Structure formats: C-alpha cells, structure tokens
C-alpha cells in the first residue's frame, strides 16, 4: 500500500489515508471532537470541517490544557528546497495561524536549511538558505501571524540553541529506533539521521503541550518525540494531521516545486494561474454535450478539490457548485473560471501583504523572537 | 586481539601496536622519517625519538608542504569527562605544542562537551561543559601554546560554525560507512553517530594539510576524513599517532579519571604524587636482596616507562637509569624517588603557569581566536 515516510509519500486513494490512521496509531477527528473544538473557536476552520485535517494525537488533551489554564503552543515548519513555495505548502500554516488567532498562543516555525540537502533532494544548501526569507518566510508571515507571538528560525542560524537542546534528546534515540521509525538504510546520510533530533527540539521550547499542525507524513518525527518525552519529563507532542492537497495533474498526484504545471506558486501572476487552472485535470466530460447529459465528477476534479480544501469558505456555495457540477448545469470551464478568480483574489492579497511584511520581527526583533534568542533547554 | 575504537581501547602488549599499524593501514615512523623531521626541528622530541609516537599518515607530505611553502596546521583535542585531567591526557598536547614551536603554525584544540555524554560515559553534560576551562583548557594552555596562534573551542559554544561546515561533510558520510569505521550498533545514540562529523570539521579550518597528533585509537575519525576529503576538494588529514601511556596499576593498563590510583592528576599535590608513585606497579624484585641479585625489569616498570615517555628528557641519563636498574644497583625505591621529584617539578611548574594563563585569549580574544569567530567553510 501507501509508502509514507517524511521523504517518500505515495498515497493512491482515500482508503490509504484511513489505513494510515491504523498504521501510525493516530486517531480520526470525529464529530465529537469537532464539537468540542467549536466550543472554543465558535466556528470550525473549513480545513477541519471538510476533513483535510482528518487525524490527530491528543488534540483533546490540548483543549483540556487550555480549559484548565495550562495553555499550549503551536509548532510547525517547512523544509525549503530550491523551488518556490506553492499553494499546498500553505496548508499547515493556514491552520496554524487560525489556531493562533482563536487561542492567542505562541507559534514556532522551523526552516531546516539542511534537511532536503541531506535527503539528497537539493544540491546547494547555501542557495536554499539564502532564499528562505524571500521565498518562504515572507509569504507565511503574510498569512497574518502575530509578529510578537511568532518565532521563525533557520536551523543553521539558530543552531546554538537547537544543538544544546539536542544533546539530551539525541542520547535517548538510538540507531535502531531511528531506523524503525524512518526506514533509514545503509546509504542514508548521517546528517539526516541527526536531523530527526533537531526537528524534535522545538516541541520542548515551552513547558506546555505542543500542538503540531502538519501533513500526516511528518508523524514519524513526533511518534519518536512521544517515545522519549517522558524520559526527559516533557510533554508528548500533540498533532493535527492533514491529507495532501492534490497537484494539478490529477487526484492524489503531488504538487512539486520542480514541476511548474503541477502547482500554483505563491508568486504566480494572474495569467499563470489562469493557464495552469485551465490545463488542470478535471472531472468533466470530454464534450459539452456529454457533460450536460452525464454531468461532471467533482470527486476526482482537482479544481473542485482546491475550492473545497482552500478557496471556497462558504459551505453553502460549495454544495451548490458540487451539485450543479454533478448535474452538468455547471461546466468545467465555468467551474475553472470561478476558481481562477477565487485563487487569484487570495494570491494577490497574499503577494501584497508579503511585500509589506517586516520579516525581521519574526526572526529577531519581535517579542517572542527576542526571548527565543536567549532560550536554552 | 586488541579491540580499538575511539570508545574502547584494549591493548595487551607491543605486538598489538604493531598489528594496529597493519589493521588501520598507517605507517610506522621509521629512522628515515625521523632524520627528515630532524632537518627542520634540529632535535627530535623524546616522544618521537622513543617511539611513543610510533605511527603516522602523510607526515612526510606535511614536511614537503612546509618545505615548499604551502605550510600546514595542527589540530588535536580532548573529550572531557567529569573526572580530572591526568598525565596521560597531556601526551598529544605536549607534542602539538612542540610542533607549534618548531614550525610556528596555528593550532586548533577541540573540547567536545557532548561526546562522552553521547557515548554514555558521563551523565551530566552541563557539568562537563562548565568545568572545561578550569579542569582542562588552562592546563593545556600552560604547556606554552601561542595565545595568538591557538584557538580552543567547546563544541556546543562554537557549534554555529561547526554545524554549517558539518552540513556538506555529513552528506558524504552514510550509515554504512559510519558503522564500518566505528563499529556502531543498534543501541548507539544518533548523537554519537553525528559527532563523528563534527570531529572532522576542524580538519578543514584552513586550506592546508592538517596534522593531527593523537592516540592511535582516534585514527578511525581521520580514516573517514581521508575518504571524503577528496570529494570536497580538501586536504586529507595527516596524523602522528601515539601509544597509550600506562596507568600506575601496570603495563598496558589505562589511566582513568574515575580511578584515582591509576593516574596522576594535574592538580595533585606533592604528597599525592609521592603516595601514588610509591604504590605504582614496578619491575623490581620483591626484596632488596633479590633485587641486588637479579636486578629489576624496566620493560614492565610503570615508573621507568613514565620517565622514558615524559619526564626524563636526557637520553643519556635515561640509559644510565635503565642499566643500573636492570643490574640491580638502582633500587625500585630510588627509581621512584627520582621519578617523584621529576614529576613534581613538571607538575608544580604546570600548576603555577595554569594559574596565570589568560584562557580567554585562546577561546575568544587572541589573534587566531578572533579570526575563527568569523570563520565559515
């Protein structure tokens, strides 16, 4: 079935996602938990309501901690490669920002500049490092993170703090555990083996429960964290885990930074958005006649999936689109045109905000950032 | 036979040292090389003349580099544990200082505060870190290192520089190589695996050939360095490798920081030196009568070995001692009393100099140290 490690994700259908729940030993986000969450947030984020974030560990305990005044904090990140950031990369950040707004808690965002190089996915780590703020951080900040409650850091720059904390963590992780969790083999770089420790460090930034919004492929790191946290007298990481957003080439394909037509990048122009969406894999019929007769299939339509996951917040409107598409009254061209406008409105706004972001606040000068340059475990 | 990794050294006799030369693939320091070295240094250091440093890699190329104006630099270090530094620990530093004096080159000294903790030889890495300057660095500096040409650093403190350089190095070392060279197993901490990369970093501090005076047990690190240096367009490490100085409990036993009677510590008093030396394993006969009749055996006498290795620089005097001891005219008590005075003169001088050392010069303020806080690969 699906092969899932943080470096190789192959999902072929929804049943794979259900099986991952069993294999990883995580829990589905059920209606009861959604209701509980809603008690604090009033409304549910569409990403949760529509089951893009569909599994979790200890989200119930996070809410209990909040309820009882112990609080919690958020931690997420992205391993940058040479390529640009795309729409799919935003998913965990969108949810993280929402949690920050609803609970008013601190957020930590890691930019590991070495991971993809050690995983042999990029060849120039210095170039990766140089581009992080411009290609990644400013767009993430533009989502609306609180500059005084959000700390962004690049591993090689913040390493003095990370490394000191990694010392006791690494002592509790042996080669056999690392191999079992990540599937390392003989040709794995010893750097990648150590990186697993660094990704765990921020779960100990505060003496509270960390909640980690992430793709489900990141679960292995935090499974390992949960094994060792008790040995260090620390909180086990809580997670809220998402499915992947499909690439433009079809259901369950990936958006890839190295395949421009598979994804929409955060700096794409209106023309690029339009061209890519018009080419996207659709669930429509080959001809207008057939479409009117048999209707389209929103279940395999990438553009409909994107509206559902990210761009149509109005659930009533989404249902109307789905129904009329299925019935054939809404054509593929019409659906795509609708999506193009929605996506572009979002992108244009993000691009404008990204230009105005004071990125140094998040890395160095904001209230939390300043504290974190003094932090040690 | 002898099991030799950087964490487990078991040598039972001289033949083990000869076999290590073959197993590791290093070269013996022969008379021809000694003569060559002497062309530059005028005299040989007793540690080399008397074969305590007995093997090497590329020492001939180091001399050639010096000859032809390319120069070289020196790198060594010590992994501190909770225990005090003893006489045996000084051996590579004594030779390193001598090389610095003779060739007027830079010296880099690493204090890895995490290695022994990851090797599970100590349990409190923060205590180790706190005591490095007081328990280790100041005595090493007191040997006479040039404060403007010597850089000392603690790994967790200098990690930003080390880590950035470790990124490309780690990419070229995979799990299978690391296991083959160091004998790692399933229960090895992933920290110790990564540490191997950090120990290699300083071999690239300058774009010259590094010469590393070290115990022969450290060779695995540099064997690995020599595998990957060409891939990074860097010089392969040269080494000059020593035998271990025997502990006081007998030939081929170890001096151990956790066994006070096995070693003389750098802060021992005259009374402690005297008491320990008087108790030391000797090659003398059980009674004075038998000693006069059959003579002593300097070949298995720890105190004689110490004089030979470290405390009797005068070769003629050493030969006299050896002969009269063998003949029985010199008693064990007399030999020990002679050694006590020699050792104490050395220790007292070192202790006095250590008090006066400005250790910050070596770590932060000296000419070389200042440069190194700006260094990157």
Tab-separated table of N, CA and C in Angstrom, chain B residues 46 103 136 146 151 294 316 330 374:
chain	number	residue	atom	x	y	z
B	46	UNK	N	61.546	13.736	22.545
B	46	UNK	CA	61.688	12.384	23.098
B	46	UNK	C	60.483	11.479	22.811
B	103	UNK	N	57.601	24.806	14.097
B	103	UNK	CA	57.183	25.219	12.751
B	103	UNK	C	56.388	26.530	12.748
B	136	UNK	N	40.533	21.574	32.225
B	136	UNK	CA	41.284	21.093	31.066
B	136	UNK	C	42.071	22.209	30.377
B	146	UNK	N	50.991	29.210	21.890
B	146	UNK	CA	50.988	30.619	21.498
B	146	UNK	C	49.549	31.142	21.525
B	151	UNK	N	43.646	28.286	18.807
B	151	UNK	CA	42.217	28.502	19.030
B	151	UNK	C	41.645	27.281	19.732
B	294	UNK	N	69.198	-10.211	41.239
B	294	UNK	CA	68.686	-10.461	39.880
B	294	UNK	C	68.447	-9.181	39.066
B	316	UNK	N	70.831	10.201	27.770
B	316	UNK	CA	71.978	9.556	28.396
B	316	UNK	C	71.618	9.141	29.827
B	330	UNK	N	70.460	0.153	41.118
B	330	UNK	CA	69.408	1.142	41.405
B	330	UNK	C	68.179	0.397	41.928
B	374	UNK	N	34.835	34.346	13.088
B	374	UNK	CA	34.270	34.806	11.814
B	374	UNK	C	34.317	33.708	10.748
